[in-house]
Coordinates of N, CA and C in Angstrom, one line a residue:
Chain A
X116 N -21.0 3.1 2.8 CA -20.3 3.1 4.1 C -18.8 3.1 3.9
X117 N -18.0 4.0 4.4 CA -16.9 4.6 4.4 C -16.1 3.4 5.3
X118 N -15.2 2.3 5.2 CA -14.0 1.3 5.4 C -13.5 2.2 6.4
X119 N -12.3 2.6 5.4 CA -11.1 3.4 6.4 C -11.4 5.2 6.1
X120 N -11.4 5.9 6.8 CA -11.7 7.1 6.3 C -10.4 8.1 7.3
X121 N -9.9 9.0 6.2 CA -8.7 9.8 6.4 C -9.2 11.3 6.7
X122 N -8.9 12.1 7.6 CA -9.0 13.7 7.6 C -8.0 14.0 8.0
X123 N -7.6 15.8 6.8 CA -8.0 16.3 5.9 C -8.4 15.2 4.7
X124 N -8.8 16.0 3.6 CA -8.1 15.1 2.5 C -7.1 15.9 1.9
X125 N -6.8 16.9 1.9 CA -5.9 18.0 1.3 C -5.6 18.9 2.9
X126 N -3.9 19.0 2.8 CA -3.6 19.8 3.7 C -2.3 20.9 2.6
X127 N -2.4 22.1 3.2 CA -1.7 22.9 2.7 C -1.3 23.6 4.0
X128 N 0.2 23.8 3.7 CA 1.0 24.3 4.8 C 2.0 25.3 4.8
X129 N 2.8 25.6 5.8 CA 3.8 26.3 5.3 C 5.2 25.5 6.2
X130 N 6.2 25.6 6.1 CA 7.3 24.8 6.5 C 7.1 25.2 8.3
X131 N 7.7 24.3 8.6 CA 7.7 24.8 10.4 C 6.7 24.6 11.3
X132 N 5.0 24.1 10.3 CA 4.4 24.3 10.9 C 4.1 22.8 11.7
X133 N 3.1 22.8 12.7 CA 2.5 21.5 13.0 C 1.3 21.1 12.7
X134 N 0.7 19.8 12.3 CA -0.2 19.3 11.8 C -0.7 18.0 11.7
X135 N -1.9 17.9 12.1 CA -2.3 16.5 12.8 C -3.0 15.7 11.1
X136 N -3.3 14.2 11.3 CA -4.0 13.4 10.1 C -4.6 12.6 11.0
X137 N -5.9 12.2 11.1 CA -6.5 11.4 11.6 C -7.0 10.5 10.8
X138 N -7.9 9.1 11.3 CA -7.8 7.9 10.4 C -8.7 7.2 11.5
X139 N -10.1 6.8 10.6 CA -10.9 5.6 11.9 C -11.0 4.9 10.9
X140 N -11.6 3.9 10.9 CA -12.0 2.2 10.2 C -12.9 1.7 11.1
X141 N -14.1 1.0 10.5 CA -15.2 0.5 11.0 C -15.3 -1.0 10.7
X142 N -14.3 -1.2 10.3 CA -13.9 -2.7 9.7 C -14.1 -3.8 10.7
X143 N -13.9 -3.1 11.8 CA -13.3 -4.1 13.5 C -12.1 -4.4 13.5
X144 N -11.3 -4.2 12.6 CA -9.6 -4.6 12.5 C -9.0 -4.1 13.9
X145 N -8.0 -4.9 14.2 CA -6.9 -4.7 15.4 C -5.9 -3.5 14.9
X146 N -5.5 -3.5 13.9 CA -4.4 -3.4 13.0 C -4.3 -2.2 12.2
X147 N -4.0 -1.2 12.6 CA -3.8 0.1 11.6 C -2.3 0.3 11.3
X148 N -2.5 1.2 10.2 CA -1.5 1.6 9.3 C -0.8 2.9 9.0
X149 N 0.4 3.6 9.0 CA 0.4 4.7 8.0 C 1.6 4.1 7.1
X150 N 1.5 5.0 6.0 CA 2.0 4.6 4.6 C 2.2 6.4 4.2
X151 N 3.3 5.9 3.7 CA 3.7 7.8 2.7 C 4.4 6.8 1.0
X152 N 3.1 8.0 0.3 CA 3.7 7.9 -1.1 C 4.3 9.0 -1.2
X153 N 5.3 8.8 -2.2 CA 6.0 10.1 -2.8 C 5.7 10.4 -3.9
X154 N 6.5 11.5 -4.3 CA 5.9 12.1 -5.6 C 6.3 10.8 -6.8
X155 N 7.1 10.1 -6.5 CA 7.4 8.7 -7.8 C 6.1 8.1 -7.6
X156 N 5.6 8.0 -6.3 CA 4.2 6.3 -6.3 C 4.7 5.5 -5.6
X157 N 5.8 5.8 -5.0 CA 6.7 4.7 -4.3 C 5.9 4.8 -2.4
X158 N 5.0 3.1 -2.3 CA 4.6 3.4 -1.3 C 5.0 3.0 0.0
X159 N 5.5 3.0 1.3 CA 6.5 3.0 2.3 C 5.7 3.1 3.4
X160 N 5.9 2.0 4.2 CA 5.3 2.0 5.9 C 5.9 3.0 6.2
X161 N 5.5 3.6 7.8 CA 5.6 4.4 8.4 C 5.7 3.7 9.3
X162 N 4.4 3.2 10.2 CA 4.3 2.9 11.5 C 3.1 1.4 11.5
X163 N 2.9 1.0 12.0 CA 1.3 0.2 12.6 C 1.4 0.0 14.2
X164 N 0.4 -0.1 14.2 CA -0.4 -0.2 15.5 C -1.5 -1.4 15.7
X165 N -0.8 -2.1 16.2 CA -2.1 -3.6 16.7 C -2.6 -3.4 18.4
X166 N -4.2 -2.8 18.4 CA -4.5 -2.7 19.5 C -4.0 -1.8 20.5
X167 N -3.8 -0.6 20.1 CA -3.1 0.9 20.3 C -1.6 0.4 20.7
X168 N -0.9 -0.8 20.3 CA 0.4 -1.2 20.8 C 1.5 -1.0 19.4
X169 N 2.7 -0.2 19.7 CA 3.1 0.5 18.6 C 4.1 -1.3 18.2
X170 N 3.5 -1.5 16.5 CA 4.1 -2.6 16.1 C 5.8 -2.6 15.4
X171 N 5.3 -1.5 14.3 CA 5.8 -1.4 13.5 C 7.0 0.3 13.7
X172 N 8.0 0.4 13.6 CA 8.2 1.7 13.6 C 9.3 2.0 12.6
X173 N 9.2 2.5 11.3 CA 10.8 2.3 10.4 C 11.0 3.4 10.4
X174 N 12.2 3.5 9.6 CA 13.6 4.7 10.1 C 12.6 6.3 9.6
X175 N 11.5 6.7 10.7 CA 11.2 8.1 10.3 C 11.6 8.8 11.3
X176 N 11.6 10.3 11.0 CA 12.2 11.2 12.1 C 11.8 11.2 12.5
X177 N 12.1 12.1 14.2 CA 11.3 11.7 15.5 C 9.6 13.0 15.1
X178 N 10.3 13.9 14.2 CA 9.4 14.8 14.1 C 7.7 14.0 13.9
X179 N 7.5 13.2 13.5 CA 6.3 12.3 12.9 C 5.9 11.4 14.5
X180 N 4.9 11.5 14.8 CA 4.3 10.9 15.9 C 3.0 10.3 16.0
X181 N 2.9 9.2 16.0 CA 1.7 8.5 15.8 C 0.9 8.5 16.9
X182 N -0.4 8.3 17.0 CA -1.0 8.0 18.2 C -2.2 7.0 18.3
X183 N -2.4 6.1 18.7 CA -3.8 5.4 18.8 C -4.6 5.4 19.9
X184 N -5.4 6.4 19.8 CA -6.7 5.9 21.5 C -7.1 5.0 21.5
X185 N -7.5 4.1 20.3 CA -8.2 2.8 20.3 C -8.3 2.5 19.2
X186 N -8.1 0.5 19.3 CA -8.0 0.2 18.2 C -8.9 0.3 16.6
X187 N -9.6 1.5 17.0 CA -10.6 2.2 15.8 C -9.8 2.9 15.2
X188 N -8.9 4.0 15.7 CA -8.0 5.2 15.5 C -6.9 5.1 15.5
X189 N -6.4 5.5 14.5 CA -4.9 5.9 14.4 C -4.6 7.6 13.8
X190 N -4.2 8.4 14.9 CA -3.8 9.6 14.2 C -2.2 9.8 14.4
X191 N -1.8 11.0 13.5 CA -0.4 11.3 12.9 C 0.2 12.9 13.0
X192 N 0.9 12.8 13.5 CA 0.9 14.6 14.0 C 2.6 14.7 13.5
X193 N 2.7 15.2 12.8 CA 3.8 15.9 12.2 C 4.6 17.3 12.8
X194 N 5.4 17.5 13.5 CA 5.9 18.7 14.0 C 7.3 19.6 12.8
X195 N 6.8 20.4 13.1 CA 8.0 21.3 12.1 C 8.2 20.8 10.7
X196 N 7.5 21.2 9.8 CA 6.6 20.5 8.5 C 8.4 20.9 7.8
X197 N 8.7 19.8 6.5 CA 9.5 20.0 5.5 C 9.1 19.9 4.7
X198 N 9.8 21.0 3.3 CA 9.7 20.5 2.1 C 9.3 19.0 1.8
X199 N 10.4 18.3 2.3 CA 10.0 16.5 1.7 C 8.8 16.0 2.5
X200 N 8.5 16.8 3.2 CA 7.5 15.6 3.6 C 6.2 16.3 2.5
X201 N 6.3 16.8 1.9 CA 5.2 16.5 1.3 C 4.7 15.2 0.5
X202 N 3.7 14.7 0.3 CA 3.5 13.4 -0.4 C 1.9 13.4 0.0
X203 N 1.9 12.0 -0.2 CA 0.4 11.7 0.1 C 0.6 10.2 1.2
X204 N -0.2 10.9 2.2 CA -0.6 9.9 3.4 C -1.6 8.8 3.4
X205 N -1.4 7.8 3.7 CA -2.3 6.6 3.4 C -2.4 5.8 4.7
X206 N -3.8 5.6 4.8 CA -3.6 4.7 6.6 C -4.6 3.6 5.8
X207 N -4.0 2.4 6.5 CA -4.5 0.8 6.1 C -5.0 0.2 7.4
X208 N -5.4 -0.7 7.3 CA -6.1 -1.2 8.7 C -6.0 -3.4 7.8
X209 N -5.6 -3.7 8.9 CA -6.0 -5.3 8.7 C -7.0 -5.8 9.9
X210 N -6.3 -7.3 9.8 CA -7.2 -7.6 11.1 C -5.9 -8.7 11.6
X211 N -5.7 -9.1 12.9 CA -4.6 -9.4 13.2 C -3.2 -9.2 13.0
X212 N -2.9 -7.8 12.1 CA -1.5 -7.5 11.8 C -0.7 -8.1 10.5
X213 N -2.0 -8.9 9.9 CA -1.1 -9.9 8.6 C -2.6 -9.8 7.7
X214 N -2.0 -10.3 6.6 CA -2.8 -10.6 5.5 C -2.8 -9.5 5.0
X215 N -4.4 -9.4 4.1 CA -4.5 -7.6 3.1 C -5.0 -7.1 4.4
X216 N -4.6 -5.9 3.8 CA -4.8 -4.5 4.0 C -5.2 -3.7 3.3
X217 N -6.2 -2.7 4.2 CA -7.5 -2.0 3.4 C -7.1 -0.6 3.6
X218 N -6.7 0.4 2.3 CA -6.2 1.7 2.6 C -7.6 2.8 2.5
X219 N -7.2 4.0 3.1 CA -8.2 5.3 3.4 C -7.9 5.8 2.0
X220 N -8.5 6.6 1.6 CA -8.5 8.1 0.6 C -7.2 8.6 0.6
X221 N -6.4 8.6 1.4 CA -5.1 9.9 1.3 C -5.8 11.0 2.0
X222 N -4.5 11.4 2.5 CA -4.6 13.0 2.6 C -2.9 13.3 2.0
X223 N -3.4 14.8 1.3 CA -2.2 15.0 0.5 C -2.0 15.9 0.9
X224 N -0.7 16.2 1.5 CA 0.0 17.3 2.1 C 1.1 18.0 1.3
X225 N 0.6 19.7 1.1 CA 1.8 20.2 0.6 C 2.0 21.0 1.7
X226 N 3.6 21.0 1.5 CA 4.0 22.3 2.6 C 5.1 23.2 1.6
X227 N 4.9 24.5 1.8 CA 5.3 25.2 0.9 C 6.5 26.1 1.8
Chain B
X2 N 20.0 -4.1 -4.4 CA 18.7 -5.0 -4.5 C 17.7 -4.8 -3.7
X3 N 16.9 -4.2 -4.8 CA 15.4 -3.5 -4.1 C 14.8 -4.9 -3.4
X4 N 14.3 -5.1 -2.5 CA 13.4 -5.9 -1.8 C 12.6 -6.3 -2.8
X5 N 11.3 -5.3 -3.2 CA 10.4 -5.9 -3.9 C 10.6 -5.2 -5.6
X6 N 11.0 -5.8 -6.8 CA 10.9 -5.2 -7.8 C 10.1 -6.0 -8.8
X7 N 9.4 -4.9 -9.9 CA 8.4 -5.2 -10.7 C 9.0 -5.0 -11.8
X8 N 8.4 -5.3 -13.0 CA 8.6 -4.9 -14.3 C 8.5 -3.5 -14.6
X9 N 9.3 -2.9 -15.2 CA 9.0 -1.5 -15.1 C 8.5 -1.5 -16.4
X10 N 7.3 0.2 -16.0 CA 6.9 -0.3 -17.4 C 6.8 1.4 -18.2
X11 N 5.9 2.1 -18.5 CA 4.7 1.7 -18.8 C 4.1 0.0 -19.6
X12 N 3.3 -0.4 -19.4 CA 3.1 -1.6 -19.8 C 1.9 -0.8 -20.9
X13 N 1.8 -0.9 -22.3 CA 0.5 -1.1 -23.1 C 0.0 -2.1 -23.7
X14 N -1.1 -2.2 -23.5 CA -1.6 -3.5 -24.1 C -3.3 -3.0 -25.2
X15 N -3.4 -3.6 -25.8 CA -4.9 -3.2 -26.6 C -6.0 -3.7 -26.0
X16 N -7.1 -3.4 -26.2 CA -7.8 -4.0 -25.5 C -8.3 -5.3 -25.7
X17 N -8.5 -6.4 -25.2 CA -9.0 -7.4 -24.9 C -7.9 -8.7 -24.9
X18 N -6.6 -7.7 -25.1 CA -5.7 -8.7 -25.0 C -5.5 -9.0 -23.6
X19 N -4.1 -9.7 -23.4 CA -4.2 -10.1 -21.9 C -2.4 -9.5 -21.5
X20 N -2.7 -8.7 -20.3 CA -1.5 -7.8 -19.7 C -1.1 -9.5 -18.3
X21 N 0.7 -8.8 -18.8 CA 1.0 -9.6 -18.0 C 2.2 -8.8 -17.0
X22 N 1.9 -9.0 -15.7 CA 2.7 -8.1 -14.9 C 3.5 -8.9 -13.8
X23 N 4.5 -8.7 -13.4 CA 5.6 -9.5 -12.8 C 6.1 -8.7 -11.7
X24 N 7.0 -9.6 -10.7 CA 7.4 -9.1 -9.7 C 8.2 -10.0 -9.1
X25 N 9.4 -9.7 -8.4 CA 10.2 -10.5 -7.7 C 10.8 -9.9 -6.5
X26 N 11.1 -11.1 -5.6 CA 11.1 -10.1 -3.7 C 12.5 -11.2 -3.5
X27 N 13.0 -10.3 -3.0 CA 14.2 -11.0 -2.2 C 14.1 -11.6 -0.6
X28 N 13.0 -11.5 -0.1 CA 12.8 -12.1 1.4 C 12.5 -13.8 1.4
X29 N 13.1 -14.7 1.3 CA 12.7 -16.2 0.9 C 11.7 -16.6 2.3
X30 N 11.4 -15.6 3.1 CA 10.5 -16.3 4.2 C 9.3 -15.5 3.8
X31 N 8.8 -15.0 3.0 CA 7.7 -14.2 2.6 C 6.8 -15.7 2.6
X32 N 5.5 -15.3 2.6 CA 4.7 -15.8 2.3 C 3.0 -15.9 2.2
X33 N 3.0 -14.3 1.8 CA 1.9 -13.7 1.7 C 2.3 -12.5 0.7
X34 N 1.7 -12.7 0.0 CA 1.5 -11.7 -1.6 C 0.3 -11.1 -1.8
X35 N 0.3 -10.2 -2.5 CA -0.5 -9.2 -2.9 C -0.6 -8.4 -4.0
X36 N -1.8 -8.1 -4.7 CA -2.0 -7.0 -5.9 C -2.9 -5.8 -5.5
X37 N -2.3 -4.9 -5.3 CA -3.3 -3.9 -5.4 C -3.3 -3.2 -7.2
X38 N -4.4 -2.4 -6.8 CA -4.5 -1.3 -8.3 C -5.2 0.1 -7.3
X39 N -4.5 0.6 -8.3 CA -4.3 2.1 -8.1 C -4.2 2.9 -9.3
X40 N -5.5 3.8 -9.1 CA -6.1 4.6 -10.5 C -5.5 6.2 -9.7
X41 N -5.4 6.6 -10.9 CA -4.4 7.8 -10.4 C -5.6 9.1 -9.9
X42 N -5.1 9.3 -8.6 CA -5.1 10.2 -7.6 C -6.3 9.6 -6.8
X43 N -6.0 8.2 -6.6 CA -7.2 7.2 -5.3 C -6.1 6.5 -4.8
X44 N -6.6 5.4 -3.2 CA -6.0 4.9 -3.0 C -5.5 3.4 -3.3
X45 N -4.8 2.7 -2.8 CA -4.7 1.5 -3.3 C -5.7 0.6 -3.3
X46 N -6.1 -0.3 -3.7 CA -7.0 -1.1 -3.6 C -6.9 -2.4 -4.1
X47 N -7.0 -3.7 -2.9 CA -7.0 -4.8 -3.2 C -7.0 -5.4 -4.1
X48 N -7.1 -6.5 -5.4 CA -7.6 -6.4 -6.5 C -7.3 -8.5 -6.0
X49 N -5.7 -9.0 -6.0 CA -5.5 -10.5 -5.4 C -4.7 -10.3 -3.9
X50 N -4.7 -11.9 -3.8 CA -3.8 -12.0 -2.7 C -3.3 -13.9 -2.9
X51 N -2.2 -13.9 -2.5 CA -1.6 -15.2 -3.1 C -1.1 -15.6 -1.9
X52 N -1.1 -16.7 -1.4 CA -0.2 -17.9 -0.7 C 0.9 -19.2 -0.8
X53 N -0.1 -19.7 -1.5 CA 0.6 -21.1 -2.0 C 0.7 -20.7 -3.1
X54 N 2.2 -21.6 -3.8 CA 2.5 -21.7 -5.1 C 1.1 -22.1 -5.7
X55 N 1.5 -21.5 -7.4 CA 0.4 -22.4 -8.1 C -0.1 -20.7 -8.8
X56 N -1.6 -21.1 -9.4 CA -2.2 -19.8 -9.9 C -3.3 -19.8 -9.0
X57 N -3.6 -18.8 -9.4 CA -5.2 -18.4 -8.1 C -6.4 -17.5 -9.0
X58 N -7.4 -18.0 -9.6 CA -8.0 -16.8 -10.4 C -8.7 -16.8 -10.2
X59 N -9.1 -15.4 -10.4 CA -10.4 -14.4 -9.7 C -11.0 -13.4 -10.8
X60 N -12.0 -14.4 -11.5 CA -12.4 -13.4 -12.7 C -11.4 -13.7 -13.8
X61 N -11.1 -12.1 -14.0 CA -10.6 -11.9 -15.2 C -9.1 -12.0 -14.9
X62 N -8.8 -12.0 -13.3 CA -7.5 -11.9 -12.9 C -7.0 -13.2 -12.5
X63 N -5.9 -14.0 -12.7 CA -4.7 -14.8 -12.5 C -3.9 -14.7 -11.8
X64 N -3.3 -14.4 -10.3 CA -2.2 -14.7 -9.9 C -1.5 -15.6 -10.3
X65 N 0.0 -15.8 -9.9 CA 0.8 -17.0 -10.0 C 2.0 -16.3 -9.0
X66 N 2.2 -17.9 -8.6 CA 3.4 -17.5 -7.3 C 4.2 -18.8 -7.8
X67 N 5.6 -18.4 -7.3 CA 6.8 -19.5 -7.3 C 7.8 -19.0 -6.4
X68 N 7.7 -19.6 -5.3 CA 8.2 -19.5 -4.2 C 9.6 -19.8 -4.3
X69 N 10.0 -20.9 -5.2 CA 11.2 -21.1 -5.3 C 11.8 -20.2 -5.9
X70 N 11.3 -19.7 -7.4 CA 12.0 -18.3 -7.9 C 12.0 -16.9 -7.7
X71 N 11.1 -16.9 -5.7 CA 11.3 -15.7 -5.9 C 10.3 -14.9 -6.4
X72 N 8.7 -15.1 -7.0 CA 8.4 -14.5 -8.4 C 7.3 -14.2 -8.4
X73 N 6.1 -13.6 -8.5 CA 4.9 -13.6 -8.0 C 4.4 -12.3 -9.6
X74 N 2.9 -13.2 -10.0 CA 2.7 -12.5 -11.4 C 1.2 -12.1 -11.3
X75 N 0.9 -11.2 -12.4 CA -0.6 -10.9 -12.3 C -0.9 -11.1 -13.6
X76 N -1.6 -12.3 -14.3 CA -2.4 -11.8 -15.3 C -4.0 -11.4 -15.7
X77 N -3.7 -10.3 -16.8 CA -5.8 -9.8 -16.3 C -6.0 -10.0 -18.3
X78 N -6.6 -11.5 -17.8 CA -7.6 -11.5 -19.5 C -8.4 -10.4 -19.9
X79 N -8.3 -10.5 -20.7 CA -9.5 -9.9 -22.2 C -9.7 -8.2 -21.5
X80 N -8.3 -7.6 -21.4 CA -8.1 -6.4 -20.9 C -9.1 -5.3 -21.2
X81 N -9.3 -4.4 -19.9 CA -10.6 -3.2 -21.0 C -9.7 -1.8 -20.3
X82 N -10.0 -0.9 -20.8 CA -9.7 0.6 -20.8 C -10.2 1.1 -19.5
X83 N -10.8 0.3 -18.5 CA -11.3 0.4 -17.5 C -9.7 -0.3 -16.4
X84 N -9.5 -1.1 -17.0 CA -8.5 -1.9 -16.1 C -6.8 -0.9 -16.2
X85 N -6.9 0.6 -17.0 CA -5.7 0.8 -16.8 C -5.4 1.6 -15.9
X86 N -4.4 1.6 -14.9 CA -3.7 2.2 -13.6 C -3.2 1.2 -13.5
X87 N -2.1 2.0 -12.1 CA -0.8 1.6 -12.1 C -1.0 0.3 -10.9
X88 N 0.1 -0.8 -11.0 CA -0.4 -2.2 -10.3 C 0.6 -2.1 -9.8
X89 N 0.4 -2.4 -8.1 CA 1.2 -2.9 -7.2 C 1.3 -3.9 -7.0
X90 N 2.3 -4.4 -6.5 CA 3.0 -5.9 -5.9 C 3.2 -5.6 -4.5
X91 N 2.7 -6.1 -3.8 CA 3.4 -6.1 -2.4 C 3.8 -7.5 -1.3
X92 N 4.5 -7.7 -1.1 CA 5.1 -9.1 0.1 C 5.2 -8.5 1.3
X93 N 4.4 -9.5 2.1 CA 4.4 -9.8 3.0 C 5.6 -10.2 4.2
X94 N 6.7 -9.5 4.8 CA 7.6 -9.7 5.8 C 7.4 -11.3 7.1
X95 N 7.9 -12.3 6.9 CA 7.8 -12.8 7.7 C 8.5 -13.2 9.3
X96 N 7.6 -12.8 10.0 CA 8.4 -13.2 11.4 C 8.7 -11.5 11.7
X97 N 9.5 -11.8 13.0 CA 10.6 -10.9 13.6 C 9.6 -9.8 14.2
X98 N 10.3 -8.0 14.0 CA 10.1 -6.9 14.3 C 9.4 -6.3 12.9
X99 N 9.3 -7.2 12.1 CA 8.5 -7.3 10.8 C 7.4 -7.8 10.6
X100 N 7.1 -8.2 11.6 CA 5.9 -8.9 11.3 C 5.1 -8.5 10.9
X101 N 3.9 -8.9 9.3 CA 2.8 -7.9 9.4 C 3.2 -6.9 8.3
X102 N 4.3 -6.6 8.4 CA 4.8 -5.4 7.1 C 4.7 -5.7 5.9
X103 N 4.2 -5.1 5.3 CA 4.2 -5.4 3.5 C 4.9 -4.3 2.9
X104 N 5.7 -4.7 1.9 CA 6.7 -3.8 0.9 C 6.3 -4.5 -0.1
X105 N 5.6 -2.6 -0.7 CA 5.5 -2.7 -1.9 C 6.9 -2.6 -3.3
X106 N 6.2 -2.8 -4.5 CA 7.0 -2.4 -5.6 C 6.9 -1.0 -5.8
X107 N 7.6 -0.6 -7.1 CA 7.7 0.7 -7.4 C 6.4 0.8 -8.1
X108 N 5.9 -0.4 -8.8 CA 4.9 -0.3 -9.6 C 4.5 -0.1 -11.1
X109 N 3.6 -0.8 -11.6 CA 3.8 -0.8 -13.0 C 1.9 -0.2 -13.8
X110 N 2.8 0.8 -14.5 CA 1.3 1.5 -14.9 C 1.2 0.5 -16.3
X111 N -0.3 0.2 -16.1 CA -0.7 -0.6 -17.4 C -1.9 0.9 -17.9
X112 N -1.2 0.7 -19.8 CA -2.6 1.3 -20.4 C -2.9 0.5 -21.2
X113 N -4.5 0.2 -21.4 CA -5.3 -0.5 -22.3 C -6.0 0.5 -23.3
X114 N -5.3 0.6 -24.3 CA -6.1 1.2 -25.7 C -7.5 0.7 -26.4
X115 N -7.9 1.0 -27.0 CA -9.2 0.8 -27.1 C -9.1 0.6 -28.7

């Protein structure tokens, strides 16, 4: 039984373009996640969402837009793709917004 | 001053000896710690999790926290070639517009030779 699960798992692109990442969890958690690794390993919030209520939001461009229909889901729509954003995407899920956190597979995005 | 920094490594150890991995956070209102491990090209995965000072073990694994220095450690006895990938540290943000947020380290790859 699949925790947190991520779609794509591989995305390949070309610059400019737009492109969605989706993320459910069957955990029952309140509390979802995204996280970007870069090509170092270096891994970095993005956003969270407790109860489709936006928690967390650190310094990303506006191009990156999160969305939650429900506290099962968290998806991520990227507009006008860059070189840098390539990396690898990670969504986590807790339960009340603290403690551990349980990450997806990745989806790894290149954009060329 | 990185928020969260680890020992950089590569870290090698042989096998069955015992790896010791470190970490220090500059937030003194932290107080929720974490280890994940991470085998290369998967995601992170839980491994401890620390609160109170003191050590915490789990198996083969050892936390240790000291809140006063700042300092939070991982040790993994009688190391196997199974246990090598790269180890995260991460703290827990307390309070505020932070709440809930964990910052990780850069991370430290352990290999266990055989």
């Amino acid at each position: 039984d699949t925790a947190v699960s991520q779609t794509p798992k591989y995305l390949v692109t070309q610059m400019g373009n737009d492109k969605s990442i989706k993320c459910e969890q069957n955990l029952g958690h309140d509390t979802m996640y995204w996280y970007k690794q870069d090509s170092k390993k270096f891994l970095k919030i993005m956003f969270s969402y407790n109860n489709k209520e936006l928690i967390i939001n650190e310094t990303v461009p506006n191009r990156f837009s999160p969305k939650s229909p429900d506290k099962a889901h968290l998806n991520l729509h990227i507009n006008s793709l860059e070189l840098g954003d390539s990396a690898v995407y990670f969504c986590a899920s807790s339960q009340n917004g603290q403690g551990e956190q349980f990450f997806g597979p990745g989806t790894r995005l290149t954009v060329l | 001053q990185k928020e969260v920094e680890q020992n950089s490594g590569p870290l090698s150890v042989p096998e069955g000896a015992i790896a010791s991995l470190n970490c220090t956070y500059s937030d003194r209102g932290s107080q929720s710690f974490f280890w994940y491990r991470q085998y290369s090209g998967k995601s992170p995965e839980l491994i401890m999790s620390i609160y109170s000072n003191g050590d915490k073990e789990d198996g083969r694994f050892t936390a240790q926290l000291n809140k006063a220095s700042q300092y939070v450690s991982l040790l993994i006895r009688d190391s196997q070639p199974s246990d090598s990938a790269t180890y995260l540290c991460a703290v827990e943000s307390a309070g505020g517009t932070s709440y809930g947020k964990l910052t990780f380290g850069q991370g430290t790859i352990l290999t266990v030779h055989p």
